[in-house]
Amino acid sequence: MAGKIHVLSSELIDRIAAGEVVERPASALKELLENSLDAGARSIECQLEDGGRTLIRVSDDGEGMSREDLELSVVRHATSKLKEPADLDAIRSLGFRGEALASLAAVSRLRMVSRRREDDTGWELTCEGGERSRLREIGAAPGTLVEVADLFFNTPARRKFLRSAATELSNAQAWMVRLALMAPGVRLALRHGKRLLLDAPVAADFAQRVAVVLGREVFEHLHPFSGRDGDYAVSGMIGDPDLVRTSPRDVYVFVNGRFVRDRVLQHAALAGYRSLLPPGRYPVVVARLELPPEQVDVNVHPQKLEVRFAEGDRVHRLLSGSVAQALAGSPWLSRGRSYVLRRSEPAGGPPAAAAAVSEVREEVQRYLSLAERSRGAPLPRSLEKAGPPAAAPLAPAEPGRETDLGRFLGALWQTYLVFEDGEELVLVDQHALHERITFERLRTQARAGGVLAQRLLLPLEVEPNAALMASFAEHERRLFELGFEAAPFGERVLRITAAPAGIDPLAARAVFVEVLGELADLGQTAAWEEARDGILARLACHASVRAGQTLSLSEVNALLAEMRRTDFASRCPHGRPVLTRLSRSEVEKWFLRR
């Protein structure tokens, strides 16, 4: 009786393997572009039809192939990149497995034309569904042309999962952008039908390529950064905290010239922006990491999109630290309102005047809905005792009430400080500004050993549930670092004897329970420092000037003096903007004066 297990046919094996490498037209295009780059091409032309579902054509001026190499190129695991097992430890090429062309030949109608410069003629090879149908000599320009027609024509189950032509084209364009950023020294062009979608000429430098690919409007909000740790190096460009996206799609990370979609690297890039971005918003980052090839394993994913590092923590520290350092060393004062570039809008396109008024109004209303209105409340002690320079308010301004941000006009709804600065109107969210100042002070104290605590005149008692009691037992040392001192008082009660300086003693009990809850979830967070900063942001919120609170001019000046001495003073620790500027021309447009 025959057994149930049998060896698959080579045809079926090829189709299964093709599914690992070629998922959709975009992945086919990516493999062909990488082959062209590995061949030393200086110019690559791409043509798509029907989003790449019916045709993908890539032509280059690379080194080309001989007849023998062309025949072998569609044989699985035939490659020019590897010869010995040790070669896997020092891979510099983009491709190395010898799977891409074989996979495409198995699931499409494939045509290839290639010629070396030293040859008088080239060769044409055609395959259909994995079967070679023709090999002939042909006149051709130096380089290689590959046509992939009717992708998945022989695997209906795969073909039916392809999306619309527009969706497939969007994914293909995304890969063109990644490859263009990866290879600034190569001309890349993409056409769909008769439309030219991308034409990136050879760039003089990396910045020029970024400007062409991402657009001049975006490029104006990007800034260079770099860092080094021994033989590990990183460089690239990072966006203003105002230049945000609703997804991480525009976080581009390259390792040794290879685009990777790695969670550790993406987290590192975002960690550099910690406390500068609102929840659910992502920056624009183009980062290029260079490290010894033996320190990176690129042989962990069929499409080579994921990598493993010998020293992942070191790579994370280098990238996140370099981004944070560049942000800290830049004058991140917003010159306009915060905005989100939407896919449906042209990058940087000026909105209509009515839309601008509406967005400003909505932003103000959002702030007001979050504000706690305690009119006439005195300035908290946290502002008076923010440290030697911060505690003392500046001398009252001369008549005319001039400040660092221009002439102080007053407060809007006792929440937004209003200044006239030349041809601009400046609005400052007093709570957001003081929150950032307080947060940076608390973080400095925590890094130096612990947040300054204030003794409570009368101890406070809380009766947490069993989970929070366990959290206290596990994290008592960290609570001390955050400025809280507490001890068990019986089996089910905790007695709080000290709280972070600046926290209203009447609110200390509720804040303590909040912090206990966050510490209970600490096991799900990436690192203590990141979790601690989130808790400190919450403490800063409780210890800061509130919306609806009246400030005197000397108190306003004290805030502005602290602003000068504070890193990232244009954003609150939750990522919201502290200030916005409206030009005179913008205001005049509202009244149809322009």
Coordinates of C-alpha atoms in Angstrom, one line a residue:
M1 CA 0.0 0.0 0.0
A2 CA 1.4 3.4 -1.0
G3 CA 2.2 5.8 1.7
K4 CA 0.5 9.2 2.1
I5 CA 3.7 11.3 1.9
H6 CA 5.3 11.9 -1.5
V7 CA 7.8 14.2 -3.0
L8 CA 6.4 17.3 -4.8
S9 CA 7.0 17.9 -8.4
S10 CA 9.6 20.5 -9.4
E11 CA 6.8 22.6 -11.0
L12 CA 4.8 22.7 -7.8
I13 CA 7.9 23.4 -5.7
D14 CA 8.7 26.4 -8.0
R15 CA 5.1 27.8 -7.6
I16 CA 5.2 27.4 -3.8
A17 CA 8.6 29.1 -3.6
A18 CA 7.5 31.9 -5.9
G19 CA 4.8 32.8 -3.4
E20 CA 7.4 33.5 -0.8
V21 CA 9.4 35.9 -3.0
V22 CA 6.7 37.4 -5.2
E23 CA 3.6 38.4 -3.4
R24 CA 2.4 41.1 -5.7
P25 CA 3.6 43.4 -8.6
A26 CA 5.4 45.6 -6.2
S27 CA 7.6 42.8 -4.8
A28 CA 8.3 41.7 -8.4
L29 CA 9.4 45.2 -9.3
K30 CA 11.5 45.4 -6.2
E31 CA 13.4 42.2 -7.1
L32 CA 14.1 43.4 -10.6
L33 CA 15.3 46.8 -9.4
E34 CA 17.7 45.2 -7.0
N35 CA 19.1 42.9 -9.7
S36 CA 19.7 46.1 -11.8
L37 CA 21.5 47.8 -9.0
D38 CA 23.6 44.7 -8.3
A39 CA 24.5 44.7 -12.0
G40 CA 26.1 48.2 -11.6
A41 CA 23.4 50.0 -13.6
R42 CA 23.5 53.8 -13.7
S43 CA 20.1 54.3 -15.4
I44 CA 17.0 52.2 -14.8
E45 CA 13.7 52.6 -16.6
C46 CA 10.5 51.0 -15.3
Q47 CA 7.1 50.6 -17.2
L48 CA 3.9 49.3 -15.6
E49 CA 0.6 48.5 -17.1
D50 CA -2.6 47.9 -15.1
G51 CA -0.7 48.6 -11.8
G52 CA 1.8 45.9 -12.8
R53 CA -0.7 43.1 -13.0
T54 CA -0.4 42.7 -16.8
L55 CA 3.1 44.1 -17.4
I56 CA 6.2 45.0 -15.5
R57 CA 9.1 46.1 -17.7
V58 CA 12.5 47.0 -16.2
S59 CA 15.5 48.0 -18.4
D60 CA 19.0 49.0 -17.3
D61 CA 22.4 49.8 -18.6
G62 CA 24.2 47.4 -16.3
E63 CA 26.9 44.9 -17.1
G64 CA 24.5 42.5 -18.9
M65 CA 24.8 38.7 -19.1
S66 CA 26.3 36.2 -21.5
R67 CA 24.2 33.4 -23.1
E68 CA 25.3 30.9 -20.4
D69 CA 24.5 33.3 -17.5
L70 CA 21.2 34.2 -19.0
E71 CA 20.2 30.5 -19.2
L72 CA 21.2 29.9 -15.6
S73 CA 19.5 33.1 -14.3
V74 CA 16.1 31.4 -14.3
V75 CA 17.3 28.3 -12.5
R76 CA 16.5 28.3 -8.8
H77 CA 19.4 29.0 -6.5
A78 CA 21.8 29.9 -9.4
T79 CA 23.5 33.1 -8.4
S80 CA 26.7 35.1 -9.0
K81 CA 26.7 36.5 -5.5
L82 CA 27.8 33.5 -3.4
K83 CA 30.3 30.7 -3.8
E84 CA 31.3 29.6 -0.3
P85 CA 29.2 29.3 2.9
A86 CA 31.5 32.0 4.5
D87 CA 30.2 34.5 1.9
L88 CA 26.8 34.6 3.7
D89 CA 28.6 36.4 6.6
A90 CA 29.7 39.3 4.4
I91 CA 26.9 40.0 2.0
R92 CA 27.1 43.4 0.3
S93 CA 24.8 42.7 -2.7
L94 CA 21.1 43.3 -2.5
G95 CA 20.3 39.8 -3.9
F96 CA 22.1 36.6 -3.2
R97 CA 19.7 33.7 -3.1
G98 CA 19.2 33.2 -6.8
E99 CA 15.4 33.0 -6.4
A100 CA 13.9 36.1 -7.9
L101 CA 14.0 35.4 -11.6
A102 CA 13.2 31.7 -11.1
S103 CA 10.2 32.7 -9.1
L104 CA 9.0 35.2 -11.7
A105 CA 9.5 32.6 -14.5
A106 CA 7.3 30.2 -12.6
V107 CA 4.3 32.5 -12.2
S108 CA 4.3 34.7 -15.3
R109 CA 5.2 35.0 -19.0
L110 CA 8.8 36.2 -18.7
R111 CA 11.0 37.7 -21.4
M112 CA 14.6 38.7 -20.9
V113 CA 17.0 40.4 -23.2
S114 CA 20.6 41.0 -22.2
R115 CA 23.9 42.0 -23.7
R116 CA 27.4 42.6 -22.3
R117 CA 29.3 45.6 -23.5
E118 CA 32.1 43.4 -24.9
D119 CA 29.7 41.4 -27.0
D120 CA 28.4 42.4 -30.5
T121 CA 25.0 41.0 -29.9
G122 CA 22.7 40.0 -27.1
W123 CA 20.4 37.1 -26.2
E124 CA 16.7 36.8 -25.7
L125 CA 15.2 34.2 -23.3
T126 CA 11.4 33.6 -22.9
C127 CA 9.7 31.4 -20.3
E128 CA 6.0 30.7 -19.6
G129 CA 4.9 29.2 -16.3
G130 CA 8.4 28.0 -15.5
E131 CA 9.0 26.3 -18.9
R132 CA 11.6 27.8 -21.2
S133 CA 10.1 28.4 -24.6
R134 CA 12.9 30.2 -26.6
L135 CA 16.5 31.3 -26.5
R136 CA 17.9 33.2 -29.5
E137 CA 20.5 35.7 -30.5
I138 CA 19.3 39.2 -30.9
G139 CA 20.4 42.8 -31.4
A140 CA 20.3 44.7 -28.2
A141 CA 21.7 47.7 -26.3
P142 CA 24.2 46.9 -23.5
G143 CA 22.4 46.0 -20.3
T144 CA 19.4 43.9 -19.5
L145 CA 15.6 44.2 -20.1
V146 CA 13.1 42.1 -18.2
E147 CA 9.4 41.9 -19.0
V148 CA 7.0 40.2 -16.6
A149 CA 3.6 39.8 -18.3
D150 CA 0.4 38.4 -16.8
L151 CA 1.7 37.9 -13.2
F152 CA 0.1 34.8 -11.6
F153 CA -1.7 33.8 -14.8
N154 CA -1.2 30.1 -13.9
T155 CA -2.1 30.5 -10.2
P156 CA -5.7 31.8 -10.1
A157 CA -5.8 31.5 -6.3
R158 CA -2.9 34.1 -6.0
R159 CA -4.2 36.3 -8.8
K160 CA -7.6 36.8 -7.3
F161 CA -6.0 38.3 -4.2
L162 CA -4.4 41.1 -6.1
R163 CA -6.0 44.4 -5.4
S164 CA -7.2 47.1 -7.8
A165 CA -4.7 48.6 -10.3
A166 CA -4.6 51.8 -8.3
T167 CA -3.7 50.0 -5.1
E168 CA -1.0 47.8 -6.8
L169 CA 0.4 50.9 -8.4
S170 CA 0.6 52.7 -5.1
N171 CA 2.6 49.8 -3.6
A172 CA 4.9 49.8 -6.6
Q173 CA 5.5 53.5 -6.3
A174 CA 6.4 53.1 -2.6
W175 CA 9.1 50.7 -3.6
M176 CA 10.4 53.0 -6.3
V177 CA 10.7 55.7 -3.6
R178 CA 12.7 53.4 -1.3
L179 CA 15.0 52.3 -4.1
A180 CA 15.5 55.9 -5.3
L181 CA 16.5 56.9 -1.7
M182 CA 18.8 53.9 -1.5
A183 CA 20.7 54.7 -4.7
P184 CA 21.2 58.4 -5.2
G185 CA 23.9 57.8 -7.8
V186 CA 21.5 56.0 -10.2
R187 CA 18.8 57.5 -12.5
L188 CA 15.4 55.9 -11.9
A189 CA 12.3 56.5 -13.9
L190 CA 8.8 55.0 -13.5
R191 CA 6.0 55.2 -16.0
H192 CA 2.4 53.8 -15.8
G193 CA 0.8 53.7 -19.2
K194 CA 1.8 57.1 -20.7
R195 CA 2.2 58.9 -17.4
L196 CA 5.6 59.6 -16.0
L197 CA 5.2 59.1 -12.2
L198 CA 8.9 59.5 -11.1
D199 CA 12.0 60.7 -12.8
A200 CA 14.9 60.9 -10.4
P201 CA 18.1 61.9 -12.2
V202 CA 21.6 61.1 -10.8
A203 CA 22.0 63.2 -7.7
A204 CA 25.0 65.2 -6.7
D205 CA 24.5 64.1 -3.1
F206 CA 22.0 62.3 -0.9
A207 CA 20.1 65.5 0.1
Q208 CA 19.5 66.3 -3.6
R209 CA 17.9 62.9 -4.1
V210 CA 15.7 63.3 -1.0
A211 CA 14.5 66.6 -2.3
V212 CA 13.5 65.1 -5.7
V213 CA 11.9 62.0 -4.3
L214 CA 10.0 63.3 -1.3
G215 CA 9.3 66.8 -2.8
R216 CA 10.7 70.2 -2.2
E217 CA 7.9 71.2 0.2
V218 CA 8.8 68.2 2.5
F219 CA 12.5 68.7 2.1
E220 CA 12.3 72.2 3.5
H221 CA 11.2 70.7 6.8
L222 CA 14.0 68.1 6.9
H223 CA 17.3 68.4 8.7
P224 CA 20.5 66.4 8.5
F225 CA 21.7 64.2 11.4
S226 CA 24.5 61.8 12.0
G227 CA 26.1 59.7 14.7
R228 CA 28.9 57.1 15.3
D229 CA 29.7 54.4 17.8
G230 CA 33.0 52.8 16.8
D231 CA 32.5 51.1 13.5
Y232 CA 28.8 51.6 13.6
A233 CA 27.6 54.8 11.9
V234 CA 24.3 56.5 11.0
S235 CA 23.3 59.5 8.9
G236 CA 20.3 60.8 7.2
M237 CA 17.5 63.4 7.4
I238 CA 14.8 63.9 10.0
G239 CA 11.6 66.0 9.8
D240 CA 10.4 68.8 12.0
P241 CA 8.1 67.5 14.7
D242 CA 5.4 69.5 12.9
L243 CA 5.8 67.3 9.8
V244 CA 3.8 64.3 10.8
R245 CA 2.0 61.4 9.2
T246 CA -0.8 59.2 10.3
S247 CA 1.2 56.0 9.7
P248 CA 4.9 55.1 9.8
R249 CA 5.0 54.7 6.0
D250 CA 7.6 57.6 5.6
V251 CA 10.0 56.2 8.1
Y252 CA 12.8 54.9 5.8
V253 CA 15.6 52.9 7.4
F254 CA 18.5 51.4 5.3
V255 CA 21.1 49.0 6.6
N256 CA 24.3 48.8 4.5
G257 CA 22.4 50.2 1.5
R258 CA 19.4 47.9 1.9
F259 CA 15.9 49.0 2.8
V260 CA 14.6 47.0 5.8
R261 CA 11.2 47.0 7.6
D262 CA 12.5 46.2 11.1
R263 CA 10.5 46.9 14.3
V264 CA 13.6 47.5 16.4
L265 CA 14.9 50.2 13.9
Q266 CA 11.5 51.8 13.5
H267 CA 11.1 51.9 17.3
A268 CA 14.6 53.5 17.6
A269 CA 13.7 56.2 15.0
L270 CA 10.5 57.0 16.8
A271 CA 12.1 56.9 20.3
G272 CA 14.3 59.8 19.2
Y273 CA 11.2 61.9 18.9
R274 CA 9.9 60.8 22.3
S275 CA 7.5 63.4 23.8
L276 CA 7.6 65.5 20.6
L277 CA 4.8 63.8 18.7
P278 CA 1.1 63.3 19.7
P279 CA -0.2 59.7 20.0
G280 CA -0.9 58.1 16.6
R281 CA 1.4 60.5 14.7
Y282 CA 4.7 59.6 13.0
P283 CA 7.7 61.6 11.7
V284 CA 9.4 61.6 8.3
V285 CA 12.8 59.9 8.8
V286 CA 15.4 58.8 6.3
A287 CA 18.2 57.0 8.1
R288 CA 21.2 55.1 6.7
L289 CA 23.0 52.7 8.9
E290 CA 26.5 51.4 8.1
L291 CA 28.0 48.6 10.1
P292 CA 30.3 45.6 9.4
P293 CA 28.5 43.1 7.3
E294 CA 29.3 40.3 9.7
Q295 CA 27.3 42.1 12.3
V296 CA 24.1 41.8 10.3
D297 CA 22.2 38.7 9.2
V298 CA 20.2 39.5 6.1
N299 CA 19.3 35.9 5.5
V300 CA 16.2 35.7 7.7
H301 CA 13.4 36.8 5.3
P302 CA 12.4 35.5 1.8
Q303 CA 12.2 39.1 0.5
K304 CA 15.2 40.3 2.7
L305 CA 13.0 42.9 4.4
E306 CA 14.0 41.9 7.9
V307 CA 17.5 41.6 9.5
R308 CA 19.0 40.5 12.7
F309 CA 21.8 42.3 14.5
A310 CA 24.6 40.9 16.5
E311 CA 24.2 43.9 18.9
G312 CA 20.7 45.0 18.5
D313 CA 20.7 47.3 21.6
R314 CA 23.8 49.0 20.3
V315 CA 22.1 49.8 17.0
H316 CA 19.0 51.0 18.8
R317 CA 21.0 53.3 21.0
L318 CA 22.9 54.7 18.1
L319 CA 19.9 55.5 16.0
S320 CA 17.6 56.8 18.7
G321 CA 20.4 58.8 20.4
S322 CA 21.5 60.4 17.1
V323 CA 17.9 61.5 16.3
A324 CA 17.3 62.8 19.8
Q325 CA 20.6 64.7 19.7
A326 CA 19.9 66.4 16.4
L327 CA 16.4 67.4 17.6
A328 CA 17.8 68.8 20.9
G329 CA 20.4 70.9 19.0
S330 CA 17.9 72.5 16.6
P331 CA 15.7 75.6 17.1
W332 CA 12.4 73.7 17.0
L333 CA 10.2 76.7 17.3
S334 CA 7.1 76.2 15.1
R335 CA 6.8 79.0 12.5
G336 CA 3.3 78.0 11.6
R337 CA 0.4 75.8 12.7
S338 CA 0.9 72.1 13.2
Y339 CA -0.3 70.1 10.3
V340 CA -0.7 66.5 9.1
L341 CA 0.1 65.9 5.4
R342 CA -2.7 63.7 4.1
R343 CA -2.3 61.4 1.1
S344 CA -5.2 63.1 -0.7
E345 CA -3.5 66.6 -0.4
P346 CA -0.5 67.8 -2.4
A347 CA 2.5 67.9 -0.1
G348 CA 2.9 71.4 1.3
G349 CA -0.1 72.8 -0.7
P350 CA -1.6 75.9 1.0
P351 CA -5.1 75.4 2.2
A352 CA -7.9 77.8 1.4
A353 CA -8.4 80.7 3.8
A354 CA -11.8 79.3 5.1
A355 CA -10.1 75.9 5.8
A356 CA -7.3 77.6 7.6
V357 CA -9.8 79.5 9.8
S358 CA -11.7 76.3 10.5
E359 CA -8.6 74.3 11.5
V360 CA -7.4 77.0 13.8
R361 CA -10.8 77.2 15.4
E362 CA -11.0 73.5 15.8
E363 CA -7.6 73.4 17.4
V364 CA -8.5 76.1 19.9
Q365 CA -11.8 74.3 20.7
R366 CA -9.9 71.0 21.2
Y367 CA -7.6 72.7 23.7
L368 CA -10.4 74.3 25.5
S369 CA -12.2 71.0 25.8
L370 CA -9.1 69.5 27.5
A371 CA -8.5 72.5 29.7
E372 CA -9.4 72.6 33.4
R373 CA -11.0 75.9 34.2
S374 CA -9.9 77.1 37.6
R375 CA -10.3 80.9 37.0
G376 CA -8.3 83.1 39.4
A377 CA -6.3 80.3 40.9
P378 CA -2.8 81.3 42.1
L379 CA 0.3 80.3 40.2
P380 CA 1.4 76.8 41.5
R381 CA 4.5 76.5 43.7
S382 CA 6.0 74.4 40.9
L383 CA 6.5 77.6 38.9
E384 CA 7.9 79.6 41.8
K385 CA 10.3 76.8 42.8
A386 CA 11.3 75.4 39.4
G387 CA 15.0 75.7 40.2
P388 CA 17.3 78.8 40.9
P389 CA 17.0 80.5 37.5
A390 CA 13.5 79.3 36.8
A391 CA 12.0 80.2 40.1
A392 CA 12.6 83.9 40.0
P393 CA 10.3 85.8 37.5
L394 CA 11.9 88.3 35.3
A395 CA 11.7 92.0 36.0
P396 CA 8.4 93.5 34.9
A397 CA 8.5 94.8 31.3
E398 CA 8.7 98.4 30.4
P399 CA 5.6 100.2 29.2
G400 CA 4.6 98.5 25.9
R401 CA 5.1 95.1 27.6
E402 CA 7.9 93.7 25.3
T403 CA 8.8 90.1 25.8
D404 CA 11.0 87.5 24.1
L405 CA 8.1 86.7 21.7
G406 CA 7.2 90.3 21.0
R407 CA 4.7 92.7 22.5
F408 CA 2.4 90.9 25.0
L409 CA -1.2 91.7 24.2
G410 CA -2.9 89.6 26.8
A411 CA -4.5 86.1 27.2
L412 CA -7.2 84.5 25.1
W413 CA -9.7 82.7 27.3
Q414 CA -7.1 82.7 30.1
T415 CA -5.4 79.9 28.2
Y416 CA -3.5 81.2 25.2
L417 CA -1.0 84.0 25.6
V418 CA -1.1 86.4 22.7
F419 CA 1.9 88.3 21.3
E420 CA 2.5 90.7 18.4
D421 CA 5.9 89.9 16.9
G422 CA 6.5 92.2 13.9
E423 CA 4.3 90.9 11.1
E424 CA 3.2 87.8 13.0
L425 CA 0.6 87.0 15.7
V426 CA 2.0 84.5 18.2
L427 CA -0.3 82.3 20.3
V428 CA 1.2 80.2 23.2
D429 CA -0.6 77.5 25.1
Q430 CA 0.4 78.4 28.7
H431 CA -0.3 74.9 30.0
A432 CA 1.5 73.1 27.2
L433 CA 4.6 75.4 27.6
H434 CA 4.8 75.0 31.4
E435 CA 4.1 71.3 31.1
R436 CA 7.2 70.9 28.8
I437 CA 9.3 73.0 31.2
T438 CA 8.2 71.0 34.2
F439 CA 8.7 67.7 32.3
E440 CA 12.3 68.5 31.4
R441 CA 13.1 69.5 35.0
L442 CA 11.6 66.3 36.3
R443 CA 13.5 64.2 33.8
T444 CA 16.8 65.9 34.6
Q445 CA 16.1 65.2 38.3
A446 CA 15.2 61.6 37.6
R447 CA 18.4 61.0 35.6
A448 CA 20.4 62.5 38.4
G449 CA 19.1 60.1 41.0
G450 CA 15.4 61.0 41.7
V451 CA 12.7 63.5 41.4
L452 CA 12.7 66.1 44.2
A453 CA 10.1 65.2 46.8
Q454 CA 8.0 67.3 49.2
R455 CA 7.0 66.0 52.7
L456 CA 3.3 65.8 53.2
L457 CA 2.1 67.6 56.3
L458 CA -0.4 64.8 56.9
P459 CA 0.2 61.3 55.4
L460 CA -2.3 60.1 52.9
E461 CA -3.7 56.6 52.9
V462 CA -4.8 54.5 50.0
E463 CA -6.3 51.0 49.9
P464 CA -5.3 49.6 46.4
N465 CA -6.5 46.3 45.0
A466 CA -4.3 43.2 45.1
A467 CA -2.7 43.9 41.7
L468 CA -1.7 47.4 42.7
M469 CA -0.3 46.2 46.0
A470 CA 1.8 43.7 44.1
S471 CA 2.9 46.6 41.8
F472 CA 4.0 48.6 44.9
A473 CA 6.0 45.7 46.3
E474 CA 7.8 45.2 42.9
H475 CA 8.4 48.9 42.1
E476 CA 8.9 50.6 45.4
R477 CA 12.4 51.7 44.3
R478 CA 11.1 53.2 41.1
L479 CA 8.3 55.0 43.0
F480 CA 11.1 56.6 45.1
E481 CA 12.9 57.6 41.9
L482 CA 9.7 59.3 40.8
G483 CA 9.4 61.3 44.0
F484 CA 6.9 59.2 46.0
E485 CA 7.6 57.8 49.4
A486 CA 5.1 55.2 50.8
A487 CA 5.0 52.2 53.1
P488 CA 2.5 49.5 54.0
F489 CA 0.2 50.3 56.9
G490 CA -1.3 47.0 57.7
E491 CA -2.0 44.4 55.1
R492 CA -4.2 46.3 52.7
V493 CA -3.3 50.0 53.1
L494 CA -0.4 52.1 51.9
R495 CA 0.6 55.3 53.7
I496 CA 2.0 58.1 51.4
T497 CA 4.5 60.4 53.2
A498 CA 6.0 62.3 50.3
A499 CA 5.0 63.3 46.8
P500 CA 6.9 64.9 43.8
A501 CA 7.5 68.6 44.5
G502 CA 4.9 70.7 42.7
I503 CA 2.1 68.2 42.9
D504 CA -0.9 69.5 44.8
P505 CA -1.1 67.5 48.0
L506 CA -4.8 67.2 47.6
A507 CA -4.2 65.4 44.3
A508 CA -1.3 63.3 45.4
R509 CA -3.4 60.3 46.4
A510 CA -5.0 60.0 42.9
V511 CA -1.7 60.6 41.1
F512 CA 0.0 57.9 43.2
V513 CA -2.7 55.4 42.2
E514 CA -2.3 56.3 38.5
V515 CA 1.4 55.8 38.7
L516 CA 1.0 52.5 40.5
G517 CA -1.3 51.3 37.6
E518 CA 1.3 52.4 35.0
L519 CA 4.0 50.5 36.9
A520 CA 1.8 47.4 37.0
D521 CA 1.8 47.4 33.2
L522 CA 5.6 48.0 33.0
G523 CA 6.3 44.4 31.8
Q524 CA 4.6 45.2 28.5
T525 CA 6.7 48.3 27.8
A526 CA 10.0 48.3 25.9
A527 CA 12.3 49.9 28.5
W528 CA 12.1 51.6 31.9
E529 CA 13.5 54.9 30.6
E530 CA 10.7 55.1 28.1
A531 CA 8.0 54.1 30.6
R532 CA 9.5 56.6 33.1
D533 CA 9.2 59.4 30.7
G534 CA 5.6 58.7 30.1
I535 CA 4.9 58.8 33.9
L536 CA 6.9 62.0 34.2
A537 CA 4.8 63.6 31.5
R538 CA 1.7 62.7 33.6
L539 CA 3.3 64.2 36.7
A540 CA 4.3 67.4 34.7
C541 CA 0.7 67.8 33.6
H542 CA -0.5 67.7 37.3
A543 CA 2.3 70.2 38.4
S544 CA 1.8 72.8 35.7
V545 CA -0.2 76.0 35.2
R546 CA -3.7 75.1 34.1
A547 CA -5.8 76.4 31.2
G548 CA -8.1 79.1 32.5
Q549 CA -5.6 80.3 35.1
T550 CA -4.7 84.0 35.0
L551 CA -1.0 84.9 34.8
S552 CA 0.6 88.2 35.6
L553 CA 3.1 89.8 33.1
S554 CA 6.0 88.8 35.5
E555 CA 4.8 85.2 35.5
V556 CA 4.6 85.2 31.7
N557 CA 8.1 86.5 31.6
A558 CA 9.2 83.8 34.0
L559 CA 7.7 81.2 31.6
L560 CA 9.4 82.7 28.6
A561 CA 12.8 82.8 30.4
E562 CA 12.4 79.1 31.2
M563 CA 11.4 78.5 27.6
R564 CA 14.8 79.8 26.4
R565 CA 16.6 77.3 28.7
T566 CA 14.4 74.3 27.9
D567 CA 15.0 71.7 25.2
F568 CA 12.1 71.0 22.8
A569 CA 10.2 74.0 24.2
S570 CA 7.9 74.1 21.1
R571 CA 6.2 70.9 22.1
C572 CA 4.5 69.6 25.2
P573 CA 5.7 66.2 26.5
H574 CA 2.6 64.7 24.8
G575 CA 3.7 66.0 21.4
R576 CA 1.2 68.9 21.1
P577 CA 2.5 72.2 19.8
V578 CA 3.2 74.9 22.4
L579 CA 2.9 77.8 20.1
T580 CA 1.7 78.8 16.6
R581 CA 2.3 81.8 14.5
L582 CA -0.1 83.5 12.1
S583 CA 1.3 85.9 9.6
R584 CA -0.3 89.2 8.9
S585 CA -1.0 88.1 5.4
E586 CA -2.9 85.1 6.7
V587 CA -5.1 87.2 8.9
E588 CA -5.7 89.7 6.1
K589 CA -6.9 86.8 3.9
W590 CA -9.6 86.0 6.4
F591 CA -11.0 89.5 5.9
L592 CA -10.5 89.4 2.1
R593 CA -7.9 92.1 2.2
R594 CA -5.6 90.0 0.0

